[in-house]
Structure formats: C-alpha cells, structure tokens
mmCIF file of C-alpha atoms in Angstrom:
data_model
loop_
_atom_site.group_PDB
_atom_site.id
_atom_site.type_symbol
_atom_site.label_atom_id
_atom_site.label_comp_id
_atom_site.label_asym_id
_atom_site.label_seq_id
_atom_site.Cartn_x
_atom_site.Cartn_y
_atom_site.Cartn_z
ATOM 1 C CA UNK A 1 -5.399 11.373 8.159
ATOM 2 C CA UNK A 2 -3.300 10.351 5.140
ATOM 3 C CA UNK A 3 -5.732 12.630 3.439
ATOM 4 C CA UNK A 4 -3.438 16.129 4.211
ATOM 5 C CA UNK A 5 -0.685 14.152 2.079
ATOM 6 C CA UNK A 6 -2.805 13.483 -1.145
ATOM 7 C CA UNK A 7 -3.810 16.977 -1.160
ATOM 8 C CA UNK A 8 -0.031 17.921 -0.527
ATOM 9 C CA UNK A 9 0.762 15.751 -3.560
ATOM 10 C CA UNK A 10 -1.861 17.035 -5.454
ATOM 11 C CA UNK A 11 -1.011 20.726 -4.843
ATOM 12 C CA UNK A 12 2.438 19.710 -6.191
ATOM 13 C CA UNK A 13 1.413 18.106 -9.280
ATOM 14 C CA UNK A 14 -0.764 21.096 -10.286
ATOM 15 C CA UNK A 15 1.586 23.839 -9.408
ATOM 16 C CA UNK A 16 4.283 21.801 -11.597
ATOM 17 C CA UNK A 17 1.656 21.624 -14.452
ATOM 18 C CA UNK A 18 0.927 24.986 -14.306
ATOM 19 C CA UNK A 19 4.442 26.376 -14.360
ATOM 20 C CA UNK A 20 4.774 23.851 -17.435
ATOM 21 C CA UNK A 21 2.347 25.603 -19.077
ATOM 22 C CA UNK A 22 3.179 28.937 -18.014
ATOM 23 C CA UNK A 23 -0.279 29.277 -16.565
ATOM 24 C CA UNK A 24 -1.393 32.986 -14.901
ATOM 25 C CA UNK A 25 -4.048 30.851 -12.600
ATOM 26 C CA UNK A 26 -5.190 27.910 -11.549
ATOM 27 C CA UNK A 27 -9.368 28.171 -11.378
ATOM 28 C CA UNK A 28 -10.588 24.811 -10.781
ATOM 29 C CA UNK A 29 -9.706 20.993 -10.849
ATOM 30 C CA UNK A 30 -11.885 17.560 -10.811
ATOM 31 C CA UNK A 31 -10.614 14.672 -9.348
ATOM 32 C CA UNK A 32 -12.410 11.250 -8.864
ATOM 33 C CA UNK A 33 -12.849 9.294 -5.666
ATOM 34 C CA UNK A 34 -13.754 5.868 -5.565
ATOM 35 C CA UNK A 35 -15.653 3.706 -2.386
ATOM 36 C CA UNK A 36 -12.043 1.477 -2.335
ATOM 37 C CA UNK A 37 -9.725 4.226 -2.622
ATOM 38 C CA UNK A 38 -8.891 4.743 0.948
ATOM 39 C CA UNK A 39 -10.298 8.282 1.259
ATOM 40 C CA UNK A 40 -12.625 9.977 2.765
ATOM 41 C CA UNK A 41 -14.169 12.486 0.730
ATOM 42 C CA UNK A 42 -15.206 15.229 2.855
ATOM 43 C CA UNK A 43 -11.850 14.892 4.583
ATOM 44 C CA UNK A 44 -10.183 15.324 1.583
ATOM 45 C CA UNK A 45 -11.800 18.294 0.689
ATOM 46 C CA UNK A 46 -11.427 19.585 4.081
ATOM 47 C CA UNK A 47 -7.793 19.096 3.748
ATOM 48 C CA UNK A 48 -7.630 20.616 0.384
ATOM 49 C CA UNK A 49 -9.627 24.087 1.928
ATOM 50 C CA UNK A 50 -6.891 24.224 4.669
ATOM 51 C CA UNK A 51 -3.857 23.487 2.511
ATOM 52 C CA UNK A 52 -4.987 25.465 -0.930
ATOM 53 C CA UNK A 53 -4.346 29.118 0.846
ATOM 54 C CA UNK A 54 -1.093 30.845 -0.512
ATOM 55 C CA UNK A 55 -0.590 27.914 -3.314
ATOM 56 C CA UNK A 56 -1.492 28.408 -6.734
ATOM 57 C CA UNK A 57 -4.633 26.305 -6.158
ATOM 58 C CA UNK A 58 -5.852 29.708 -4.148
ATOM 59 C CA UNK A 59 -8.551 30.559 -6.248
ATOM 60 C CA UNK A 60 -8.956 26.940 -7.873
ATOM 61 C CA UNK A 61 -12.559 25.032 -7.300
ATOM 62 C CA UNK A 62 -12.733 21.772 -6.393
ATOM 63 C CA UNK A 63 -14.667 19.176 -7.793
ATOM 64 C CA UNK A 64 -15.164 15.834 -6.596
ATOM 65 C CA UNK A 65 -17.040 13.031 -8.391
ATOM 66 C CA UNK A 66 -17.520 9.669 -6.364
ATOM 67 C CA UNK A 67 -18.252 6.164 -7.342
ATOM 68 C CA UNK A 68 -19.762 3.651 -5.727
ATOM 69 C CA UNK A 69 -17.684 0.147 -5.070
ATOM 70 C CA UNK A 70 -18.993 -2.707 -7.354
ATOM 71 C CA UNK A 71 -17.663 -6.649 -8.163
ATOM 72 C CA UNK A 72 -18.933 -8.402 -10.476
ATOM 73 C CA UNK A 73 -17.835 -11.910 -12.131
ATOM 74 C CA UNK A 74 -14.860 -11.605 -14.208
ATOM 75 C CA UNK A 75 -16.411 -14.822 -16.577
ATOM 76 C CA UNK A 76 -20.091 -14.124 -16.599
ATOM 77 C CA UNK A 77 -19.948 -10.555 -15.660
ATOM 78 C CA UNK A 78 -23.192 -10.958 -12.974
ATOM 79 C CA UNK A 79 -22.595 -8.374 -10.301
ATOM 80 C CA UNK A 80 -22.022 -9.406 -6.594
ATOM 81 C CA UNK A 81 -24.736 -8.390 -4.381
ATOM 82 C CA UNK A 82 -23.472 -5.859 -2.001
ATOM 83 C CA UNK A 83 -21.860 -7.369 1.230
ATOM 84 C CA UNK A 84 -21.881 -10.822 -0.081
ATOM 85 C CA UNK A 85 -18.595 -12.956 -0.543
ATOM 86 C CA UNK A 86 -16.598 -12.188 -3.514
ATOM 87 C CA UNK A 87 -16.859 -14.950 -5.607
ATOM 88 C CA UNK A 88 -19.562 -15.706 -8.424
ATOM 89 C CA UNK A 89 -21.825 -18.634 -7.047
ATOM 90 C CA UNK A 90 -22.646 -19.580 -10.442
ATOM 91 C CA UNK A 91 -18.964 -20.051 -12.117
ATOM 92 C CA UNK A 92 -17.519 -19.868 -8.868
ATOM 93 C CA UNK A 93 -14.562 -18.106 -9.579
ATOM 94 C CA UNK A 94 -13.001 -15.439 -7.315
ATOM 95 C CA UNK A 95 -15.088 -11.516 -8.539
ATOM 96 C CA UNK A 96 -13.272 -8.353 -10.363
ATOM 97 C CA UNK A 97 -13.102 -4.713 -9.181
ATOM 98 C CA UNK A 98 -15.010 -2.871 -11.579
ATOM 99 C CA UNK A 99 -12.884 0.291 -12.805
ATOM 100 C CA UNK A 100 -13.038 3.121 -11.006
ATOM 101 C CA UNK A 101 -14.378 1.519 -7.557
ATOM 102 C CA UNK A 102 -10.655 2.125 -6.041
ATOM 103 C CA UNK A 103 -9.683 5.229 -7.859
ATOM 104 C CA UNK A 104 -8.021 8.295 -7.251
ATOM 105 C CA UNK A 105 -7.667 10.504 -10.071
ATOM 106 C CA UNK A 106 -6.918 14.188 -10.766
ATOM 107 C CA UNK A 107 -9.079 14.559 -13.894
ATOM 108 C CA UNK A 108 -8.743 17.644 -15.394
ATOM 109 C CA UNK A 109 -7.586 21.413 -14.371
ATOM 110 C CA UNK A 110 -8.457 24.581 -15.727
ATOM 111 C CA UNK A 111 -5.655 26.771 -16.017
ATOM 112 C CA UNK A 112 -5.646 30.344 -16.797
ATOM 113 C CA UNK A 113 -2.759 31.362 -19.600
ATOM 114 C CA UNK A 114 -1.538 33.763 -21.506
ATOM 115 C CA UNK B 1 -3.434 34.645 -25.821
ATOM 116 C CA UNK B 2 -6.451 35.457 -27.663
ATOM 117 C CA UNK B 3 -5.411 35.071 -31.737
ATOM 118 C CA UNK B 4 -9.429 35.832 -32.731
ATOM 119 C CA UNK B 5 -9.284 39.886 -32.453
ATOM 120 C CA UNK B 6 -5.525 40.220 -30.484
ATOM 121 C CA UNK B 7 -7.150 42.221 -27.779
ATOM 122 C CA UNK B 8 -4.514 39.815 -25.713
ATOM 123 C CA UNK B 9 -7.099 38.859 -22.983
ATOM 124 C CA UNK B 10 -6.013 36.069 -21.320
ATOM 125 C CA UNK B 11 -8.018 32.394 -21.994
ATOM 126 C CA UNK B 12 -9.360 29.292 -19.737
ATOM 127 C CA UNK B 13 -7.824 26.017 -21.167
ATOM 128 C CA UNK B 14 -9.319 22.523 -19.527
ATOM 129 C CA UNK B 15 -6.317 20.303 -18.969
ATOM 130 C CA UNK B 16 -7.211 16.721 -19.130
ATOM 131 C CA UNK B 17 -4.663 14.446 -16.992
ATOM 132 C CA UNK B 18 -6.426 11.848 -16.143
ATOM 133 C CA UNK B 19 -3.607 10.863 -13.748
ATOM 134 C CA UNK B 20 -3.542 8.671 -10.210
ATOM 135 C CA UNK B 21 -3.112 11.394 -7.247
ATOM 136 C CA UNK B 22 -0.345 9.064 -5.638
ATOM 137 C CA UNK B 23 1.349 9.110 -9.040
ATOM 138 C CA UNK B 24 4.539 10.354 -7.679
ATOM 139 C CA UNK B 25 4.619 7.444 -5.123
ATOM 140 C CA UNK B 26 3.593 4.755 -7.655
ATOM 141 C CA UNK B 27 6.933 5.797 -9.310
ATOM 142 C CA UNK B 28 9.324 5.596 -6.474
ATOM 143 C CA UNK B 29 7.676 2.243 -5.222
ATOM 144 C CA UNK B 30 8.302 0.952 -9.081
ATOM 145 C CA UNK B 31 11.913 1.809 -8.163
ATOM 146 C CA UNK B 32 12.060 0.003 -5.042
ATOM 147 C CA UNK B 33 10.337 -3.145 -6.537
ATOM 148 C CA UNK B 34 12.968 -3.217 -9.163
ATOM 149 C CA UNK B 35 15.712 -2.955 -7.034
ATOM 150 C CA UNK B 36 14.393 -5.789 -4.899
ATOM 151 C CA UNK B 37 13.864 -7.974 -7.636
ATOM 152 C CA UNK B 38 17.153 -7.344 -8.999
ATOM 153 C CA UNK B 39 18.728 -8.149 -5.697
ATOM 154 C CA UNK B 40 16.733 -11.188 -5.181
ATOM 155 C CA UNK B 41 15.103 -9.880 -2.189
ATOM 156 C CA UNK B 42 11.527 -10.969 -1.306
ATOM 157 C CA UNK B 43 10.332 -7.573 0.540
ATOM 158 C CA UNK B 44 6.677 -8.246 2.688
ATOM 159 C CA UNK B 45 4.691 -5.298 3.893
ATOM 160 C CA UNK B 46 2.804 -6.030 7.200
ATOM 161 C CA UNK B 47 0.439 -4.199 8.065
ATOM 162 C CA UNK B 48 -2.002 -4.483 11.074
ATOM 163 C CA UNK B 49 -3.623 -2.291 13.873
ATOM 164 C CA UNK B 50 -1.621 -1.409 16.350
ATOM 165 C CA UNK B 51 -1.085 -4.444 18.802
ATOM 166 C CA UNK B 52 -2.444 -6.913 16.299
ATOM 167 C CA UNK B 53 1.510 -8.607 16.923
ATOM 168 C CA UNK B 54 3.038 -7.280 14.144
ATOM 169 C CA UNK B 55 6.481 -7.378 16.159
ATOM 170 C CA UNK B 56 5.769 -10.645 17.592
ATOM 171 C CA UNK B 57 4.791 -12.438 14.502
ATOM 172 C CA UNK B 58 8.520 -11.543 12.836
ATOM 173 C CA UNK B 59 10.149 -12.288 15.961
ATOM 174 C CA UNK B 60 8.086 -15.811 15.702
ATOM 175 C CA UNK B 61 9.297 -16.020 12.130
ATOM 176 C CA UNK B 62 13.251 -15.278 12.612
ATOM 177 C CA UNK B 63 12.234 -18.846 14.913
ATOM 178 C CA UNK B 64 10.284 -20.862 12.689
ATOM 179 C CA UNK B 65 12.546 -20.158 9.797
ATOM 180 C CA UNK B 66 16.364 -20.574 11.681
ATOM 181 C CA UNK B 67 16.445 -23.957 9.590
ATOM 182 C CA UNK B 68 16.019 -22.125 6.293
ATOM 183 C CA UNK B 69 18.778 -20.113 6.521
ATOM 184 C CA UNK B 70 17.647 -17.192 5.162
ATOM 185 C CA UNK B 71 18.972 -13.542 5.867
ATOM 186 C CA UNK B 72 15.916 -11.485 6.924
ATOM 187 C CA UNK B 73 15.850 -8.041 7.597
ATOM 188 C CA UNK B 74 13.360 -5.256 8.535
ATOM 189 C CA UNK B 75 12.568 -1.796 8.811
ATOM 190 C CA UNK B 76 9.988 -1.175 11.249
ATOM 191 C CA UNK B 77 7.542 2.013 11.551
ATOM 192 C CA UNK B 78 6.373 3.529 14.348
ATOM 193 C CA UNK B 79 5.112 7.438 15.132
ATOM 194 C CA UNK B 80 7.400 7.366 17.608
ATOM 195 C CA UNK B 81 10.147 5.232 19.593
ATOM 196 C CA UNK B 82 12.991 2.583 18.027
ATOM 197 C CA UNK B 83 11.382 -0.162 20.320
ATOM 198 C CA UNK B 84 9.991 -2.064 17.560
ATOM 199 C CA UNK B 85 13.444 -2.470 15.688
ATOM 200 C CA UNK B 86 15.245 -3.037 19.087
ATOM 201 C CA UNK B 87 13.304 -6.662 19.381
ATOM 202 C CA UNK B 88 13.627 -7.256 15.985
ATOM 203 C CA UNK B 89 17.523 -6.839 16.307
ATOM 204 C CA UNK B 90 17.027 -9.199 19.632
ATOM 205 C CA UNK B 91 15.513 -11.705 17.449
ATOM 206 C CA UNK B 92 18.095 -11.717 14.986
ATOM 207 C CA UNK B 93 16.634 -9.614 12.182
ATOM 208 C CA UNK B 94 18.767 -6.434 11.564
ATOM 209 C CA UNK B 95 17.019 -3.727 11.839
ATOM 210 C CA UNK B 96 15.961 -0.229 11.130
ATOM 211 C CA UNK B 97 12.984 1.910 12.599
ATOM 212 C CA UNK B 98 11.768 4.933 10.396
ATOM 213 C CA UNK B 99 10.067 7.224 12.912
ATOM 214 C CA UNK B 100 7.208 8.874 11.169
ATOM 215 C CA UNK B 101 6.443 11.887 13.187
ATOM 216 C CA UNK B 102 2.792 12.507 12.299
ATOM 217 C CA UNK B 103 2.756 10.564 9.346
ATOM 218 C CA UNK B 104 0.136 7.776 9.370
ATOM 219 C CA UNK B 105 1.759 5.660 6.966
ATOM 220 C CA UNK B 106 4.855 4.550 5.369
ATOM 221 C CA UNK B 107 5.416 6.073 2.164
ATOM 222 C CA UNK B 108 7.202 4.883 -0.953
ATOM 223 C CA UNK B 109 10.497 7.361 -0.709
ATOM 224 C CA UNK B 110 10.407 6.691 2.990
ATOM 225 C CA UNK B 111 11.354 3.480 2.542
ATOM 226 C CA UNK B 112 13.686 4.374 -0.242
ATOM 227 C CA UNK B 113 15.155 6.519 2.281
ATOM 228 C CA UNK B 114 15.806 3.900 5.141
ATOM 229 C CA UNK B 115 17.420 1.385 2.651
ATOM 230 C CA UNK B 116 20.511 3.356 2.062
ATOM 231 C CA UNK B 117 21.006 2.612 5.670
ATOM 232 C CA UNK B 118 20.768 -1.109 5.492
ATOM 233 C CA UNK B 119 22.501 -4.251 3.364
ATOM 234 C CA UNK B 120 19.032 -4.835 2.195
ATOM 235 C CA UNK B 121 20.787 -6.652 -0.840
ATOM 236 C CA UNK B 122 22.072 -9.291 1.429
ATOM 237 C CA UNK B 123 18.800 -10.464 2.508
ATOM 238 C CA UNK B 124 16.187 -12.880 1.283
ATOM 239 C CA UNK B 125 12.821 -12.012 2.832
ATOM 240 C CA UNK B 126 13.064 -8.338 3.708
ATOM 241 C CA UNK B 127 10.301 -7.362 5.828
ATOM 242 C CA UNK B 128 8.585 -3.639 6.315
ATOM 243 C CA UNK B 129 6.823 -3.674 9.162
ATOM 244 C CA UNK B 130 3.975 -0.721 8.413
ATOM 245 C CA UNK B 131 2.723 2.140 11.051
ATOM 246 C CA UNK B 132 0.376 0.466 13.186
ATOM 247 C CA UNK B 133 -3.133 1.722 11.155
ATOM 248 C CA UNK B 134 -5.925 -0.187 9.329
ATOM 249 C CA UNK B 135 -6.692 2.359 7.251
ATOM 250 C CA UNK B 136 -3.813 4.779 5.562
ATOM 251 C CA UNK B 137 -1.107 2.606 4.938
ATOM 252 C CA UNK B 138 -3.210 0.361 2.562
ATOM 253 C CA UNK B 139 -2.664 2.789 -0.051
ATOM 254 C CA UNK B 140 0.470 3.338 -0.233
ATOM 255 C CA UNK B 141 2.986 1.311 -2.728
ATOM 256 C CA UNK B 142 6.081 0.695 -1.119
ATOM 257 C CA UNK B 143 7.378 -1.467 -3.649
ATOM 258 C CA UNK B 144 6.891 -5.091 -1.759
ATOM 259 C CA UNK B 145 6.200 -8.133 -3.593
ATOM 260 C CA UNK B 146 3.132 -8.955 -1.383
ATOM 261 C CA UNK B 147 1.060 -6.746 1.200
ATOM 262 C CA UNK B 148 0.678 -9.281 4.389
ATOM 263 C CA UNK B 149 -2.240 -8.484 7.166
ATOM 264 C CA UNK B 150 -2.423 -9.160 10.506
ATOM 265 C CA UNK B 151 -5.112 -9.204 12.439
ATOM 266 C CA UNK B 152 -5.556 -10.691 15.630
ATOM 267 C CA UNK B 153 -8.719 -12.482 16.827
ATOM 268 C CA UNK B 154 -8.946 -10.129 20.286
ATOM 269 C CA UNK B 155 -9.639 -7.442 17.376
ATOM 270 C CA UNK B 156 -13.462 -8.284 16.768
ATOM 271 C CA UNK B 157 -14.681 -10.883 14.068
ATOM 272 C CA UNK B 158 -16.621 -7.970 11.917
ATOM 273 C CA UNK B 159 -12.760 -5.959 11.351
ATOM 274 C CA UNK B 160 -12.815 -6.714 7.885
ATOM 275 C CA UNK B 161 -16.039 -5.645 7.187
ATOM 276 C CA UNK B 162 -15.017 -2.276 8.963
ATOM 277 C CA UNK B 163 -11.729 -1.860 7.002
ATOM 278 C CA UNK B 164 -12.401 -3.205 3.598
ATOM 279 C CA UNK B 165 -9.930 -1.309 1.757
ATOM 280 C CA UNK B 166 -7.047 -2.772 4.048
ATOM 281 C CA UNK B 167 -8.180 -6.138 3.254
ATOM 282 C CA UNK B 168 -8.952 -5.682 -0.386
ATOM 283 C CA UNK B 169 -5.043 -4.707 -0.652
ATOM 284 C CA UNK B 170 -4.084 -8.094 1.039
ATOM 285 C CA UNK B 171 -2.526 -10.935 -0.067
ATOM 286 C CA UNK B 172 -2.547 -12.653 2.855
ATOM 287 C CA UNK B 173 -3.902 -12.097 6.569
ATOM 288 C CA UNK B 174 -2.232 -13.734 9.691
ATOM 289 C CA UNK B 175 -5.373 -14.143 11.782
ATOM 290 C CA UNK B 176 -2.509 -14.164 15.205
ATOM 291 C CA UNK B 177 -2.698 -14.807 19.063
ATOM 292 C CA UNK B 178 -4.517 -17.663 18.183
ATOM 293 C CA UNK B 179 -3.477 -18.958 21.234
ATOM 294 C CA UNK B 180 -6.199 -16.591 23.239
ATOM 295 C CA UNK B 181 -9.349 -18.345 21.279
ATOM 296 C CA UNK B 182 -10.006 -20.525 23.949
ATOM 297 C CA UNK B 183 -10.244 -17.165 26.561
ATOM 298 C CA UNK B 184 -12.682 -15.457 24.062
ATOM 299 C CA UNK B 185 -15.954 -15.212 22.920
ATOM 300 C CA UNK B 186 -14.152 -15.378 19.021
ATOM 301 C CA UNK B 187 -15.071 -17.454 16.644
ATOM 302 C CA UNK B 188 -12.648 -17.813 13.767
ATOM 303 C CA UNK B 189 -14.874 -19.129 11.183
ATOM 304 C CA UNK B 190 -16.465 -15.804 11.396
ATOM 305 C CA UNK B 191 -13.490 -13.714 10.824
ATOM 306 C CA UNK B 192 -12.929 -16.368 7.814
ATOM 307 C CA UNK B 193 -16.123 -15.261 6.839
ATOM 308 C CA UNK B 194 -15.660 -11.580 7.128
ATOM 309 C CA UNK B 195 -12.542 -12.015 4.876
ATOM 310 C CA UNK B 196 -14.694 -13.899 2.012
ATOM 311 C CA UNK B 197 -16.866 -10.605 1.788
ATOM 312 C CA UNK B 198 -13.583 -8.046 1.111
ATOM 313 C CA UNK B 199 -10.816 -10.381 -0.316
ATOM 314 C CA UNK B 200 -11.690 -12.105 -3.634
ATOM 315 C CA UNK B 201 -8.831 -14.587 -2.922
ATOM 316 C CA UNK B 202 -9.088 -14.862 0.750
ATOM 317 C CA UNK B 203 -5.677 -16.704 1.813
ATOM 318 C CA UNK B 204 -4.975 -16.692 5.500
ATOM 319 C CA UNK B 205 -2.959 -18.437 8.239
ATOM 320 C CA UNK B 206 -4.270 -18.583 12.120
ATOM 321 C CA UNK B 207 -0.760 -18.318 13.795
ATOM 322 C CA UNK B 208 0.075 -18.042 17.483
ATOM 323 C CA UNK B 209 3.578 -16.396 18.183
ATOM 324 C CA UNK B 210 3.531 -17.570 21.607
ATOM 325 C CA UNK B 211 2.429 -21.365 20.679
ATOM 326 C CA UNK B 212 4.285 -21.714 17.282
ATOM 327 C CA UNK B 213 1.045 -22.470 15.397
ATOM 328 C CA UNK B 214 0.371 -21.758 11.933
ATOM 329 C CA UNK B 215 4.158 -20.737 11.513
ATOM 330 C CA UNK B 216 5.473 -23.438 9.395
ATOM 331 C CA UNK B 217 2.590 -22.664 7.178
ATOM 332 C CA UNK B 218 3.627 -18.731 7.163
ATOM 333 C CA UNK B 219 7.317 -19.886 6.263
ATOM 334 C CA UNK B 220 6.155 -22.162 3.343
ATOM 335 C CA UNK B 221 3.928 -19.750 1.959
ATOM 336 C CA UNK B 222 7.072 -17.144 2.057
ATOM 337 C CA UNK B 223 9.283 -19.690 0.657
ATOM 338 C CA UNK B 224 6.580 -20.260 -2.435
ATOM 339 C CA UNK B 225 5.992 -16.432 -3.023
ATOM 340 C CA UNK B 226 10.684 -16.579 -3.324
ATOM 341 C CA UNK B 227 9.792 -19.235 -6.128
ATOM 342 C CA UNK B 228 6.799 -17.835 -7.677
ATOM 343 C CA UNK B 229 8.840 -14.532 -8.339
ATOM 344 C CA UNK B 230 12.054 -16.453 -8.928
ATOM 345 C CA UNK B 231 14.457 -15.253 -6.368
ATOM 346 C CA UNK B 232 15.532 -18.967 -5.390
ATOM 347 C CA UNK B 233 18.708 -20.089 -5.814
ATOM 348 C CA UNK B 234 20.790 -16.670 -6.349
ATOM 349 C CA UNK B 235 24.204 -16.501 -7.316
ATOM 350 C CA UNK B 236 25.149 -15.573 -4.232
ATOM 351 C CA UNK B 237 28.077 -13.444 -5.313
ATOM 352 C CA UNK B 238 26.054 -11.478 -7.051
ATOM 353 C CA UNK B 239 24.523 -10.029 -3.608
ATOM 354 C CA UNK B 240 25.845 -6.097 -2.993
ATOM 355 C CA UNK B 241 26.066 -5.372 -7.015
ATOM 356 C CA UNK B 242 24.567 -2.124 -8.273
ATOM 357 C CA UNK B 243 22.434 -1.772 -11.231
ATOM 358 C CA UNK B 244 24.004 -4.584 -13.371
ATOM 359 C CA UNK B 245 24.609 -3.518 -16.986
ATOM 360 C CA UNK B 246 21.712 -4.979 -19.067
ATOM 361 C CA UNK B 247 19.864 -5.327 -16.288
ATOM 362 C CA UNK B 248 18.823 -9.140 -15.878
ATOM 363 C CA UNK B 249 20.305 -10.669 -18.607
ATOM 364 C CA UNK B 250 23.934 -10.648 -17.006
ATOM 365 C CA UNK B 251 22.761 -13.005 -13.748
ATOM 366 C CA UNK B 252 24.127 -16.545 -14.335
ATOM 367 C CA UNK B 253 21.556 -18.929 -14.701
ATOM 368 C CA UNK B 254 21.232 -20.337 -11.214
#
C-alpha cells in the first residue's frame, strides 16, 4: 500500500508549487502511470480521494494517463512479444524498456492565481 | 491577474512539471549513494518476501566471507520487532533494525536516518535488509549500489511472472533454501525461466544457507561489484572522514 505515500508526496510537491506561485487554487493535475511503475492505478487514485480533503488539492481533478509495458531490442529495435524472454532472438542481445513503461510522473497542474 | 480589461478576475495557468512523483526520494537516495561511494562502502539492498531467508542468507554470508575480512554491517527492516538485527548482531554483522510501523517499504531518508546511528563508514559491504514485500519496496531508491533478490524455491516457480516490477529492479536474485529441492515438486530451471521473461540480464545464484551452496559464488560476485565500482583497496585511514574537501580528488591513489 506504498500507494498512500506517493500521493502524500505528491500532495507535498503541489502545495509547495502552489505557494511558489502564490496560487488561490489548485483545480486539477495529470500524472502518468506506467505498467512497471509499481502502482496500482485505481489504488492510487483511491488514495489520492482519501488524502486530497483539507489539502490544497481539495478541489483539484485528477487525471491519470497509463501506458502499457513494452521491450523492444535496443540494436534492431524489433519489439519483444509480450511474456516472452527479454532478449532479441535475432541479435541476441539483452531488450530495452521503452520510455514511459516504468514511469511515474506528475505532468502538469492547473493552478488558480492572482 | 487579468492585464486584457483589469477587471482583476483571477486566471487558470497549466503548469507543466513533468517531474518523477518520488522526486524527493530520488534526491535523498543520490545523497546516500554519494556518501557510500565516498566512504568506500559497497551498500546491497535485499529484498525478498517475507521468509524467502533474507536473515539467513546474511547470516550465511558473515560465514562464507570470515576469510575476506571484510567489515559488514546492516540495517534490517521489519514492521515490527528488532529480531532480525538481533541475529545479525549474533552473526557478527553490527546491526540496526528500523521499525517501520505501517510503512511497507524502506524509504530513502529512512535509511539516511538509521545511518547516523551506525559506523557505516567503517564497513565494506553494507547491507539493507528491505521490509519483507515483493511489491513496494522495489521502488524505492535507497541509494545502494545494487538491488539483490531473494527468492526462495518453496515460493512457487511462476513468482517472477507475478511480481515483475520487483524483478525488473534486480540485479541479482538468490534463488535460496536450495537445500529443500529435493522435498519439492520445484523445478529450478523453471524459476530460471521465469526470470528470463522480467530481467533482461537475468544473473542469479541458487544458494542454500543451511548447506553452504552457491555462497562462494554470492561472495565473489560481491567482491567484483567492490571492484567494478572501485572501492578496493581503500586507504584505510581515510575510513570515518566527512565530506573531504574536493571531494574525490584528495583520496591517495590506493
């Protein structure tokens, strides 16, 4: 249930961006979950409806974008089938993440200001 | 404010960040890797289900590795209970448990925390011993030099399949209690398999803690992950200094 921490730290790093900006409100953010990222999306959001009351993320939508997990060959770019051992069979060299698979990323907010 | 008409109504602006969540705990974990490279410590995080033989596997180690004469040390996790530490101490790692309350997984400052409490510096392999969990912990930086798994084979050949983020974050998986194969209805060239499909550089040892198997192998690969990263052969006056002046250029060649 690491997922109550991320939204605590996520909480924190808006509310510090919006005093920095001297924001009024806070009425939405996006953030970006990946397959490999370690979270589970529903719980996060869960966690981030029970945590978001009497924080400046009160009023503040959240949207949440995944992406599916994908490897491909880092030399001739093929992509691994799905399931299949990580390695290319044609170059035979050990596959790459593709960007985004594993991420966790607070996108964009939309702050309210003077 | 509004500058079009100044009728001062307040405006919407889209922030773009653009920034990891775990940003904060990236940061600390960059401290603590510094610090450990500085210090010439090699710091492991093992990680592992609860009852995979976390304990038993460093216990095993402080053995296998008496003739190496290295200084190990630990900080071991647990919800709840020093009992983990206690052993370690037994074996002759110093020790320190971090009791985590709720908390599912070691965090970056939580370690930073415990090593005030510990002459860290005057190790060489320092080892944090994770909250028992195959799932939250994997995410977390602590600031080791190498994330180490271990799963044992009473655990259920398709586990990596099940947990693929753990093992994706692996450098290594002990595959331990090897000694109970012949009692099971395991087969370890499918757990080898299982790997293959989540790690794209599968590396693992099948140790026994009980039997001594595999450790030798565990040792080596420590001692070449002190080399790779250059921590051999440390002045060893240098151990207990804080934050050198010009950071790495002041250590005598050695």
């Amino acid at each position: 249930m690491h997922e109550y921490s991320l939204v605590e730290a996520l909480i924190g790093r808006v509310e510090a961006e919006a005093r920095r900006r001297q924001a009024l409100a806070v009425h939405g953010l996006s953030i970006r979950v990946g397959e490999l990222a370690g979270v589970d999306p529903e719980l996060l959001r869960t966690a981030y409806e029970t945590f978001r009351a009497g924080t400046v993320c009160e009023r503040a939508e959240l949207r949440l974008t995944t992406r599916a997990a994908a490897w491909v060959c880092p030399s001739c770019d093929a992509p691994i089938e799905r399931g299949a051992p990580l390695r290319c069979p044609a170059c035979e060299v050990p596959a790459r993440l593709v960007e985004g698979s594993d991420a966790l990323i607070l996108d964009a907010i939309d702050l309210e200001v003077p | 404010m509004c500058t079009t008409c100044g009728c001062g109504d307040t405006e919407l602006v889209p922030v773009e960040l653009h920034e990891k969540i775990l940003a904060g705990n990236d940061r600390t974990a960059r401290h603590n890797r510094e610090h450990f490279l500085e210090a010439g410590v090699l710091a492991v995080n093992l990680m592992g289900s609860p009852g995979a033989g976390k304990t038993a596997v460093l216990e095993a180690t402080a053995r296998a590795a008496a003739s190496k004469g290295w200084r190990l040390g630990a900080v071991s996790a647990d919800l709840a209970t020093d009992h983990d530490a206690v052993r370690l101490e037994r074996a002759g790692i110093p020790s320190r448990a971090i009791t985590t309350g709720q908390a599912c997984h070691l965090d970056a400052e939580l370690v930073h925390r415990a090593l005030h409490d510990l002459p860290w510096r005057q190790t060489d392999v320092f080892f944090i011993e994770n909250v028992g969990n195959l799932v939250c912990p994997a995410i977390y930086d602590l600031g080791q030099a190498a994330n180490v798994v271990v799963l044992s084979v009473t655990e259920g050949e398709d586990k990596p399949l099940k947990y693929p983020v753990m093992f994706k974050a692996a450098e290594l998986v002990l595959i331990s209690k090897a000694d109970l194969v012949p009692h099971l209805d395991v087969d370890v060239a499918a757990i080898e398999d299982a790997l293959a499909r989540v790690m794209p550089r599968p590396e693992r040892i099948v140790v026994s803690a009980r039997t001594g198997e595999g450790l030798d192998r565990w040792v080596a690969w420590l001692e070449r992950r002190r080399l790779e990263l250059g921590l051999v052969g440390r002045i060893a006056g240098l151990a207990g200094h804080v934050h050198p002046p010009g950071a790495r250029g002041d250590r005598p060649a050695g």
